[in-house]
CSV table of C-alpha atoms and ligand atoms in Angstrom, one decimal:
chain,number,residue,atom,x,y,z
A,65,MET,CA,101.4,77.4,103.0
A,66,VAL,CA,101.2,79.7,100.0
A,67,VAL,CA,102.0,83.4,99.4
A,68,LYS,CA,99.3,85.6,98.8
A,69,PHE,CA,99.5,89.3,97.4
A,70,TYR,CA,96.8,92.0,96.9
A,71,ASN,CA,96.7,92.7,93.0
A,72,THR,CA,95.6,96.3,92.4
A,73,LEU,CA,94.4,94.9,89.1
A,74,SER,CA,91.8,92.3,90.4
A,75,GLY,CA,91.3,94.2,93.6
A,76,GLU,CA,91.8,90.8,95.5
A,77,LYS,CA,94.4,88.8,97.3
A,78,GLU,CA,95.8,86.2,94.8
A,79,VAL,CA,98.2,83.2,95.2
A,80,PHE,CA,101.6,84.3,94.1
A,81,VAL,CA,102.5,82.3,91.1
A,82,PRO,CA,105.6,83.8,89.3
A,83,LEU,CA,105.8,83.2,85.4
A,84,ASN,CA,109.1,81.2,85.8
A,85,ASP,CA,109.1,78.9,88.8
A,86,LYS,CA,111.4,80.3,91.6
A,87,PHE,CA,112.4,83.3,89.6
A,88,VAL,CA,110.8,86.7,90.1
A,89,GLY,CA,111.1,89.7,87.8
A,90,MET,CA,110.1,93.0,89.6
A,91,TYR,CA,109.9,96.5,88.4
A,92,SER,CA,109.5,99.4,90.8
A,93,CYS,CA,108.7,102.9,89.5
A,94,GLY,CA,111.9,104.9,90.8
A,95,PRO,CA,112.4,108.6,91.6
A,96,THR,CA,112.3,111.7,89.7
A,97,VAL,CA,115.7,113.1,90.5
A,98,TYR,CA,114.8,117.0,90.5
A,99,ASP,CA,115.1,117.2,94.4
A,100,PHE,CA,115.7,115.2,97.6
A,101,ALA,CA,113.3,112.3,97.9
A,102,HIS,CA,111.2,112.8,101.0
A,103,ILE,CA,110.4,110.2,103.5
A,104,GLY,CA,107.1,109.6,101.8
A,105,ASN,CA,108.8,108.6,98.8
A,106,PHE,CA,110.9,106.3,100.8
A,107,ARG,CA,108.0,104.7,102.1
A,108,ALA,CA,107.4,103.3,98.5
A,109,TYR,CA,110.9,102.2,98.3
A,110,VAL,CA,111.3,100.6,101.6
A,111,PHE,CA,107.8,98.6,100.8
A,112,ALA,CA,109.3,97.4,97.5
A,113,ASP,CA,112.7,96.4,99.4
A,114,LEU,CA,110.6,94.6,102.0
A,115,LEU,CA,108.7,92.7,99.4
A,116,ARG,CA,111.7,91.5,97.6
A,117,ARG,CA,113.6,90.5,100.7
A,118,TYR,CA,110.7,88.5,101.9
A,119,LEU,CA,110.4,86.6,98.3
A,120,GLU,CA,114.1,86.0,98.9
A,121,PHE,CA,113.4,84.6,102.5
A,122,ARG,CA,111.0,82.3,101.0
A,123,GLY,CA,113.5,80.9,98.3
A,124,TYR,CA,112.6,83.1,95.2
A,125,ARG,CA,115.5,84.7,93.2
A,126,VAL,CA,114.4,88.1,92.6
A,127,ARG,CA,115.5,90.4,89.6
A,128,GLN,CA,114.4,94.0,90.7
A,129,ILE,CA,114.8,96.9,88.3
A,130,MET,CA,114.2,100.5,89.2
A,131,ASN,CA,114.1,103.2,86.6
A,132,ILE,CA,115.6,106.7,87.4
A,133,THR,CA,113.5,109.6,85.7
A,134,ASP,CA,116.0,112.1,84.8
A,135,LEU,CA,114.1,113.6,82.2
A,136,ASP,CA,110.5,115.2,82.7
A,137,ASP,CA,109.0,118.6,83.1
A,138,LYS,CA,110.6,119.1,86.6
A,139,THR,CA,114.0,118.1,86.0
A,140,ILE,CA,114.2,120.2,82.9
A,141,ARG,CA,112.6,123.2,84.5
A,142,ALA,CA,115.1,123.1,87.7
A,143,SER,CA,118.2,122.3,85.6
A,144,GLY,CA,117.5,125.3,83.3
A,145,GLU,CA,116.9,127.5,86.2
A,146,GLN,CA,120.3,126.7,87.8
A,147,GLY,CA,121.7,127.1,84.5
A,148,VAL,CA,123.4,123.5,84.5
A,149,SER,CA,123.1,120.6,82.2
A,150,LEU,CA,120.4,118.2,83.0
A,151,ARG,CA,122.8,115.4,83.5
A,152,GLU,CA,125.0,117.5,85.8
A,153,TYR,CA,121.9,118.6,87.7
A,154,THR,CA,120.1,115.0,88.1
A,155,ASP,CA,123.7,113.4,89.1
A,156,ARG,CA,123.6,115.4,92.1
A,157,TYR,CA,120.1,114.1,93.2
A,158,ILE,CA,121.0,110.4,92.2
A,159,LYS,CA,124.0,110.6,94.5
A,160,PHE,CA,121.7,111.8,97.2
A,161,PHE,CA,118.9,109.1,96.6
A,162,PHE,CA,121.6,106.2,96.8
A,163,GLU,CA,123.0,107.7,100.1
A,164,ASP,CA,119.5,107.7,101.5
A,165,ILE,CA,118.8,104.1,100.2
A,166,ASP,CA,121.9,102.8,102.0
A,167,LEU,CA,121.2,104.5,105.2
A,168,LEU,CA,117.7,102.9,105.2
A,169,ARG,CA,119.1,99.6,104.2
A,170,ILE,CA,117.2,99.4,101.1
A,171,ARG,CA,119.0,96.5,99.3
A,172,ARG,CA,120.1,97.9,95.7
A,173,ALA,CA,118.1,96.7,92.9
A,174,ASP,CA,120.0,94.8,90.2
A,175,LEU,CA,119.7,97.9,87.9
A,176,TYR,CA,118.8,101.5,87.9
A,177,PRO,CA,118.4,102.5,84.3
A,178,ARG,CA,118.3,106.1,83.5
A,179,VAL,CA,115.7,107.4,81.1
A,180,THR,CA,118.2,109.4,79.0
A,181,ASP,CA,120.3,106.2,78.4
A,182,HIS,CA,117.2,104.7,76.9
A,183,ILE,CA,115.5,107.0,74.5
A,184,GLU,CA,115.9,105.0,71.7
A,185,GLU,CA,114.1,102.1,73.1
A,186,MET,CA,111.2,104.4,73.8
A,187,ALA,CA,111.3,105.7,70.4
A,188,ASP,CA,110.9,102.4,69.1
A,189,MET,CA,108.1,101.5,71.1
A,190,VAL,CA,106.4,104.7,69.8
A,191,ARG,CA,106.9,103.7,66.5
A,192,VAL,CA,105.3,100.2,67.1
A,193,LEU,CA,102.3,101.9,68.6
A,194,LEU,CA,102.1,104.3,65.4
A,195,ASP,CA,102.4,101.3,63.4
A,196,LYS,CA,99.8,99.4,65.0
A,197,GLY,CA,97.3,102.5,64.8
A,198,TYR,CA,97.3,103.1,68.8
A,199,ALA,CA,99.1,106.4,68.3
A,200,TYR,CA,98.5,109.7,66.1
A,201,ARG,CA,100.6,112.8,65.4
A,202,LYS,CA,99.2,116.0,66.4
A,203,ASN,CA,101.2,119.4,66.2
A,204,GLY,CA,104.5,117.7,66.0
A,205,SER,CA,104.0,115.5,69.0
A,206,ILE,CA,102.7,111.8,69.4
A,207,TYR,CA,99.7,110.7,71.5
A,208,PHE,CA,98.2,107.4,72.7
A,209,LYS,CA,94.9,107.0,71.4
A,210,VAL,CA,92.9,106.0,74.7
A,211,GLU,CA,89.8,105.1,73.0
A,212,GLN,CA,91.7,102.4,70.7
A,213,PHE,CA,92.9,100.6,73.7
A,214,ARG,CA,89.9,98.3,74.9
A,215,ASP,CA,90.8,97.6,78.6
A,216,TYR,CA,91.9,101.3,79.2
A,217,GLY,CA,90.9,102.3,82.7
A,218,ARG,CA,90.6,98.7,84.4
A,219,LEU,CA,93.5,99.2,86.6
A,220,ALA,CA,92.8,102.6,87.9
A,221,ARG,CA,88.9,101.6,87.9
A,222,LEU,CA,88.0,104.7,85.9
A,223,ASP,CA,84.7,105.6,84.4
A,224,LEU,CA,85.2,105.4,80.7
A,225,SER,CA,82.4,107.6,79.8
A,226,LYS,CA,84.3,110.5,81.0
A,227,ILE,CA,86.8,110.1,78.1
A,228,LYS,CA,86.6,112.9,75.4
A,229,PRO,CA,87.8,111.0,72.3
A,230,GLY,CA,90.9,113.0,70.9
A,231,ALA,CA,91.4,115.4,73.9
A,232,THR,CA,95.2,115.4,74.5
A,233,VAL,CA,97.4,116.0,77.6
A,234,GLU,CA,100.7,117.1,77.2
A,235,ALA,CA,102.0,117.7,80.7
A,236,ASP,CA,103.9,115.0,82.7
A,237,GLU,CA,101.5,115.6,85.6
A,238,TYR,CA,97.9,116.0,85.2
A,239,GLU,CA,94.6,116.1,87.3
A,240,LYS,CA,93.0,112.9,88.2
A,241,GLU,CA,89.8,113.4,86.2
A,242,ASP,CA,91.7,113.9,83.0
A,243,VAL,CA,91.3,110.9,81.1
A,244,ARG,CA,92.4,111.7,77.7
A,245,ASP,CA,95.0,110.9,75.1
A,246,PHE,CA,98.4,111.2,76.7
A,247,ALA,CA,101.8,112.1,75.2
A,248,LEU,CA,104.1,109.4,74.2
A,249,TRP,CA,106.6,111.9,72.5
A,250,LYS,CA,106.7,115.6,72.8
A,251,GLU,CA,107.7,118.0,69.9
A,252,LYS,CA,111.2,119.6,70.4
A,253,LYS,CA,110.8,122.8,72.1
A,254,GLU,CA,113.0,125.9,72.4
A,255,GLY,CA,115.5,125.7,75.5
A,256,GLU,CA,114.6,122.0,76.2
A,257,PRO,CA,116.9,119.0,75.5
A,258,PHE,CA,115.8,116.9,72.4
A,259,TRP,CA,116.7,113.8,70.7
A,260,VAL,CA,116.8,113.0,67.1
A,261,ALA,CA,114.9,109.6,66.4
A,262,SER,CA,113.4,107.7,63.7
A,263,ILE,CA,110.0,109.3,64.7
A,264,GLY,CA,111.2,112.7,64.7
A,265,GLU,CA,113.1,115.4,67.0
A,266,GLY,CA,111.9,115.5,70.5
A,267,ARG,CA,111.7,113.9,73.9
A,268,PRO,CA,109.6,110.9,75.3
A,269,GLY,CA,106.6,111.6,77.6
A,270,TRP,CA,106.9,110.3,81.2
A,271,HIS,CA,104.8,107.1,80.9
A,272,ILE,CA,106.6,105.6,77.9
A,273,GLU,CA,109.8,105.3,80.0
A,274,CYS,CA,108.8,102.5,82.3
A,275,SER,CA,107.1,100.5,79.6
A,276,ALA,CA,110.2,100.7,77.4
A,277,ILE,CA,112.7,100.2,80.2
A,278,SER,CA,110.9,97.1,81.6
A,279,THR,CA,110.4,95.6,78.3
A,280,GLU,CA,114.1,96.1,77.4
A,281,TYR,CA,115.2,94.3,80.4
A,282,PHE,CA,112.4,91.7,81.1
A,283,GLY,CA,110.5,91.3,77.9
A,284,PRO,CA,106.8,91.7,77.5
A,285,THR,CA,105.8,90.4,80.9
A,286,ILE,CA,106.9,91.1,84.4
A,287,ASP,CA,105.8,89.4,87.6
A,288,ILE,CA,105.4,92.3,89.8
A,289,HIS,CA,105.4,96.0,89.4
A,290,THR,CA,105.5,98.3,92.5
A,291,GLY,CA,104.7,101.9,93.0
A,292,GLY,CA,102.9,104.2,95.6
A,293,VAL,CA,99.0,104.4,95.1
A,294,ASP,CA,99.4,107.8,93.3
A,295,ASN,CA,101.1,106.0,90.4
A,296,ILE,CA,98.1,103.7,89.7
A,297,PHE,CA,96.7,106.8,87.6
A,298,PRO,CA,97.5,107.9,85.2
A,299,HIS,CA,101.0,106.7,85.3
A,300,ASN,CA,100.8,102.9,85.5
A,301,GLN,CA,97.3,102.7,83.9
A,302,ASN,CA,99.0,104.3,80.8
A,303,GLU,CA,102.2,102.0,81.1
A,304,LEU,CA,99.9,99.0,80.9
A,305,ALA,CA,98.0,100.5,77.9
A,306,GLN,CA,101.3,101.4,76.0
A,307,SER,CA,102.9,98.0,76.6
A,308,GLU,CA,100.0,95.8,76.1
A,309,ALA,CA,99.2,97.7,72.9
A,310,ALA,CA,102.6,97.4,71.6
A,311,THR,CA,103.3,93.8,72.7
A,312,GLY,CA,100.0,92.2,72.4
A,313,GLN,CA,100.8,90.4,75.6
A,314,LYS,CA,100.1,90.8,79.5
A,315,PHE,CA,102.4,93.5,80.9
A,316,VAL,CA,102.2,92.6,84.7
A,317,LYS,CA,100.9,89.6,86.6
A,318,TYR,CA,100.9,91.4,90.0
A,319,TRP,CA,100.4,95.3,90.6
A,320,MET,CA,101.3,96.0,94.0
A,321,HIS,CA,101.0,99.5,95.6
A,322,CYS,CA,101.7,101.0,99.0
A,323,GLU,CA,99.6,103.7,100.5
A,324,HIS,CA,100.7,107.1,101.2
A,325,LEU,CA,102.4,108.6,104.1
A,326,LEU,CA,100.6,111.4,105.4
A,327,VAL,CA,101.3,114.4,107.6
A,328,ASN,CA,98.3,116.0,109.5
A,329,GLY,CA,96.0,113.6,107.5
A,330,LYS,CA,97.3,114.8,104.1
A,331,LYS,CA,99.7,113.1,101.5
A,332,MET,CA,103.5,114.0,102.0
A,333,SER,CA,104.2,115.9,99.0
A,334,LYS,CA,106.3,118.6,97.8
A,335,SER,CA,103.4,120.6,96.2
A,336,LEU,CA,101.8,120.7,99.8
A,337,GLY,CA,104.9,122.0,101.5
A,338,ASN,CA,104.8,119.2,104.1
A,339,ILE,CA,107.8,117.3,103.2
A,340,ILE,CA,110.3,115.7,105.7
A,341,ALA,CA,113.8,114.6,104.3
A,342,LEU,CA,115.7,111.4,105.9
A,343,ARG,CA,118.4,114.0,106.7
A,344,ASP,CA,115.8,115.9,108.8
A,345,LEU,CA,115.4,113.2,110.9
A,346,ILE,CA,118.9,112.3,111.3
A,347,ASN,CA,119.7,115.6,112.4
A,348,LYS,CA,117.3,115.4,115.0
A,349,GLY,CA,119.3,112.5,116.2
A,350,TYR,CA,116.9,109.6,114.9
A,351,ARG,CA,118.5,106.6,113.2
A,352,PRO,CA,117.4,105.6,109.7
A,353,GLU,CA,116.4,102.2,111.0
A,354,ALA,CA,113.7,104.1,113.3
A,355,LEU,CA,112.0,105.2,110.3
A,356,ARG,CA,112.3,101.9,108.5
A,357,TYR,CA,110.8,100.5,111.6
A,358,LEU,CA,107.9,102.9,111.5
A,359,PHE,CA,107.3,101.7,107.8
A,360,VAL,CA,107.5,98.1,108.1
A,361,SER,CA,105.7,97.8,111.3
A,362,SER,CA,102.4,99.3,109.7
A,363,HIS,CA,100.8,97.4,106.8
A,364,TYR,CA,101.8,98.6,103.3
A,365,ARG,CA,98.1,99.1,102.2
A,366,SER,CA,97.2,101.2,105.3
A,367,LYS,CA,97.7,105.0,105.3
A,368,LEU,CA,100.4,106.0,107.9
A,369,ASN,CA,100.3,109.3,109.5
A,370,PHE,CA,103.9,110.7,110.5
A,371,THR,CA,104.2,112.5,113.6
A,372,TRP,CA,107.1,113.1,115.8
A,373,GLU,CA,105.5,111.2,118.5
A,374,SER,CA,105.3,108.2,116.0
A,375,ILE,CA,109.0,108.3,115.1
A,376,GLN,CA,110.0,108.7,118.9
A,377,HIS,CA,107.7,105.7,119.8
A,378,ALA,CA,109.4,103.8,116.9
A,379,ALA,CA,113.0,104.5,118.3
A,380,ASN,CA,112.1,103.4,121.7
A,381,THR,CA,110.6,100.2,120.6
A,382,LEU,CA,113.5,99.5,118.4
A,383,ASP,CA,116.0,100.1,121.2
A,384,ARG,CA,114.0,97.7,123.2
A,385,LEU,CA,114.3,95.0,120.4
A,386,ASN,CA,117.9,95.8,120.1
A,387,LYS,CA,118.5,95.1,124.0
A,388,PHE,CA,116.6,92.1,123.8
A,389,VAL,CA,118.7,90.8,120.8
A,390,GLU,CA,122.0,91.9,122.6
A,391,ARG,CA,120.7,90.1,125.7
A,392,VAL,CA,119.9,86.7,124.1
A,393,ARG,CA,123.4,86.9,122.0
A,394,ASP,CA,125.2,87.6,125.4
A,395,TYR,CA,123.3,85.1,127.5
A,396,GLU,CA,125.2,82.2,129.2
A,397,SER,CA,124.1,79.7,131.5
A,398,ASN,CA,124.6,76.0,132.7
A,399,VAL,CA,120.9,75.1,133.0
A,400,ARG,CA,119.4,72.5,130.7
A,401,LYS,CA,117.3,73.0,127.6
A,402,ASN,CA,113.8,74.4,128.1
A,403,ASP,CA,111.6,72.7,125.8
A,404,GLU,CA,109.1,75.4,125.8
A,405,ILE,CA,111.5,77.7,124.4
A,406,THR,CA,112.1,75.1,121.5
A,407,MET,CA,108.4,75.1,121.0
A,408,LEU,CA,108.1,78.8,121.3
A,409,ILE,CA,110.6,79.3,118.7
A,410,SER,CA,109.1,77.0,116.2
A,411,ARG,CA,105.6,78.5,116.7
A,412,THR,CA,107.0,82.2,116.4
A,413,GLU,CA,108.6,81.2,113.1
A,414,GLU,CA,105.4,79.6,111.8
A,415,LYS,CA,103.4,82.9,112.7
A,416,PHE,CA,105.8,85.2,111.2
A,417,VAL,CA,105.7,83.1,107.8
A,418,ASP,CA,101.9,82.9,108.1
A,419,GLU,CA,101.4,86.4,108.4
A,420,MET,CA,103.8,87.7,105.9
A,421,ASP,CA,102.7,85.1,103.5
A,422,ASN,CA,99.1,86.8,104.0
A,423,ASP,CA,100.1,90.0,101.7
A,424,LEU,CA,102.9,91.1,103.9
A,425,ASN,CA,100.9,91.4,107.0
A,426,THR,CA,103.7,92.8,109.0
A,427,PRO,CA,101.7,94.0,112.1
A,428,GLY,CA,100.8,90.4,112.6
A,429,ALA,CA,104.4,89.5,112.1
A,430,PHE,CA,105.5,91.8,114.8
A,431,ALA,CA,102.9,90.6,117.2
A,432,ALA,CA,104.6,87.2,117.0
A,433,ILE,CA,108.1,88.9,117.6
A,434,PHE,CA,106.7,90.7,120.7
A,435,GLU,CA,105.1,87.5,122.1
A,436,LEU,CA,108.4,85.9,121.8
A,437,VAL,CA,110.0,88.8,123.5
A,438,GLY,CA,107.5,89.0,126.2
A,439,LYS,CA,107.9,85.3,127.0
A,440,VAL,CA,111.8,85.2,126.8
A,441,ASN,CA,112.7,88.2,128.6
A,442,PRO,CA,111.2,86.9,132.0
A,443,ALA,CA,113.1,83.5,131.4
A,444,LEU,CA,116.3,85.4,130.9
A,445,ASP,CA,115.8,87.3,134.1
A,446,GLU,CA,115.0,84.0,135.8
A,447,GLY,CA,117.7,82.3,134.2
A,448,ASN,CA,115.7,79.3,133.3
A,449,LEU,CA,116.8,78.6,129.7
A,450,SER,CA,120.0,77.3,128.5
A,451,THR,CA,122.8,79.1,126.4
A,452,GLU,CA,121.7,77.0,123.4
A,453,ASP,CA,118.0,78.1,123.6
A,454,ALA,CA,119.1,81.7,123.9
A,455,LYS,CA,121.3,81.3,120.7
A,456,MET,CA,118.4,79.9,118.9
A,457,VAL,CA,116.2,82.9,119.7
A,458,TYR,CA,119.1,85.1,118.8
A,459,GLU,CA,119.4,83.3,115.4
A,460,LEU,CA,115.7,83.4,114.9
A,461,MET,CA,115.9,87.2,115.4
A,462,LEU,CA,118.3,87.7,112.9
A,463,ARG,CA,116.5,85.7,110.3
A,464,PHE,CA,113.5,87.8,110.7
A,465,ASP,CA,115.7,90.8,110.3
A,466,ASP,CA,117.1,89.6,107.1
A,467,VAL,CA,113.3,90.7,106.2
A,468,LEU,CA,112.8,93.5,108.2
A,469,GLY,CA,116.3,95.1,108.1
A,470,ILE,CA,115.9,97.1,111.5
A,471,LEU,CA,118.1,95.7,113.9
A,472,THR,CA,121.7,97.0,115.0
A,473,PRO,CA,123.1,94.9,117.7
A,474,GLY,CA,126.6,94.8,118.6
A,475,GLU,CA,127.8,98.1,118.3
A,476,ARG,CA,126.4,99.4,121.7
A,477,GLU,CA,129.5,98.3,123.9
A,478,GLU,CA,131.8,100.2,121.4
A,479,LEU,CA,129.4,102.9,121.0
A,480,SER,CA,129.0,103.7,124.6
A,481,ARG,CA,132.9,103.9,124.9
A,482,GLU,CA,133.0,106.2,122.0
A,483,ILE,CA,130.3,108.4,123.6
A,484,GLU,CA,132.0,108.4,127.1
A,485,ALA,CA,135.1,109.7,125.2
A,486,LEU,CA,133.3,112.4,123.3
A,487,ILE,CA,131.6,113.7,126.4
A,488,GLU,CA,135.0,114.0,128.1
A,489,GLU,CA,136.2,115.7,125.4
A,490,ARG,CA,133.5,118.2,125.6
A,491,GLU,CA,133.8,118.7,129.4
A,492,ARG,CA,137.6,119.4,128.8
A,493,ALA,CA,136.3,122.1,126.0
A,494,ARG,CA,134.0,123.6,128.4
A,495,LYS,CA,136.7,124.0,131.2
A,496,MET,CA,138.9,125.7,128.6
A,497,LYS,CA,136.1,128.0,127.7
A,498,ASN,CA,136.3,126.6,124.0
A,499,PHE,CA,132.5,126.6,123.8
A,500,ALA,CA,132.6,126.4,119.8
A,501,LEU,CA,134.2,123.1,120.1
A,502,ALA,CA,131.9,121.9,122.8
A,503,ASP,CA,129.1,122.9,120.8
A,504,GLU,CA,130.4,121.2,117.8
A,505,ILE,CA,130.6,117.8,120.1
A,506,ARG,CA,127.3,118.1,121.4
A,507,ASN,CA,126.0,118.3,117.8
A,508,ARG,CA,128.1,115.3,116.7
A,509,LEU,CA,126.5,113.5,119.6
A,510,GLY,CA,123.2,114.4,118.3
A,511,GLU,CA,123.7,113.2,115.3
A,512,MET,CA,124.4,109.8,116.7
A,513,GLY,CA,121.3,110.1,118.6
A,514,ILE,CA,122.4,111.1,121.9
A,515,ILE,CA,120.9,113.6,124.3
A,516,LEU,CA,123.1,115.2,127.0
A,517,GLU,CA,121.7,116.2,130.2
A,518,ASP,CA,123.5,118.3,132.8
A,519,THR,CA,122.7,116.9,136.1
A,520,ARG,CA,124.2,117.8,139.6
A,521,GLU,CA,126.3,114.5,139.2
A,522,GLY,CA,127.8,115.6,136.0
A,523,VAL,CA,126.8,115.1,132.5
A,524,ARG,CA,124.5,112.1,131.6
A,525,TRP,CA,123.5,110.9,128.3
A,526,ARG,CA,120.5,109.2,126.9
A,527,ARG,CA,119.2,108.0,123.6
A,528,LYS,CA,116.5,110.0,121.8
B,245,LIG,P1,107.9,110.7,92.2
B,245,LIG,O1,109.5,111.1,92.8
B,245,LIG,O2,107.1,111.7,92.6
B,245,LIG,O3,107.8,110.0,91.1
B,245,LIG,O4,107.8,109.5,93.5
B,245,LIG,C1,108.5,108.5,93.7
B,245,LIG,C2,107.6,107.2,94.3
B,245,LIG,O5,107.2,107.6,95.7
B,245,LIG,C3,106.4,106.8,93.8
B,245,LIG,O6,106.3,105.5,93.8
B,245,LIG,C4,105.3,107.7,94.5
B,245,LIG,O7,104.1,106.8,94.5
B,245,LIG,C5,105.8,107.4,95.9
B,245,LIG,N1,105.2,108.5,96.7
B,245,LIG,C6,105.2,109.9,96.7
B,245,LIG,N2,104.6,110.3,97.9
B,245,LIG,C7,104.4,109.6,98.6
B,245,LIG,C8,103.8,109.4,100.1
B,245,LIG,N3,103.5,110.5,100.6
B,245,LIG,N4,103.6,108.1,100.4
B,245,LIG,C9,104.0,107.1,100.0
B,245,LIG,N5,104.6,106.9,98.6
B,245,LIG,C10,104.7,108.2,98.2
B,246,LIG,ZN1,106.9,104.0,86.4
């Protein structure tokens, strides 16, 4: 059994062999902290988390680093508009980012280096590129000479004949068709933060940050680099060119990119005005795990269209899985061991691993899980499995969840007591005509994913 991953660079699934036996160095392009991250962004981070959890499940030791872009055109503009320092402005969104990744059960990376803490390393790399003839100065800024790098365009599969030699782009974001020399270092500008470095006064461009940060912590070569597909060009392509030009060594062994989260067939993005934040879902009563389930149950290389029906469906399915897990956990019986269940457990585990080994084929892995659920549930109904059988199924589900991170068994009993108490409190408030308090309690329950229904027999609750 071997692990295979699709490598964007080769366009093929390749056997995964890290540089260093069981150690994996993984770099993930992180957030630009100018605003709340939207759930499209989180698809990319959940994907990186799933990848890392699976590698750990397979016995690898993973070191993951994710940069935080706290310096670019957008963060500078937004902090200027609000009249606060760049640091103060970005601190706020970094805090929100960490709150959200914790809610989504994304395991923390080993380090989250901030761009503004690594300006010197970036300037040093630009100096090397200047010295080696891969960069040139123009109007006070420094640009990478695309023409000079023989392999430019391979990762992004670009048509190199479109390159206009010597044309320069300075903006951090530019149109896909623009294949031109890009800014490594931008000249100091009135009203913008700048740093004094050996190469001059100014600030680094966007792409150099990931090259410099990953080289600082991993050396010239890393095993895996992750991002969303929109990172491939220009960002990752430029990272690759800069790094390999500077170090003379291969930059990344496996480039892995996840497809976009869409809304009505269009990429979820701030500029299209179709974004949804994690807190929007939570305010509607969905658990973060429902979103995580939606993400991990579809393949990371397929586009995923977000709809309210799909998140509702995810929430329902997850409820069923949680109920199943509680059932096998709490089941007791004095019947003898059922050998079919033992066989089913090992078959399910094998299938899960086979599917995940195959470029993280989570839809296949979930098919195996649902087959297990479909066979064990009737056995539980009929009581023809032993306590030990049920316990083994329970432990298997928890092992899978170490990779998937979606289950929340155990809180149900306590939760229902808490919910009942809140409902009673609300009833009392209503009787006393304290409608403000009653509404507040209803909202609190809403946040917990509970909908109240007034029936003739009194108030009932159900999960969203
Ligand atoms: P940004 O903060 O814009 O640099 O984006 C952070 C990460 O989110 C990058 O890895 C992007 O590729 C990824 N990303 C942005 N929009 C989406 C989307 N709609 N679906 C999936 N990933 C996305
Ligand atoms: Zn990056």
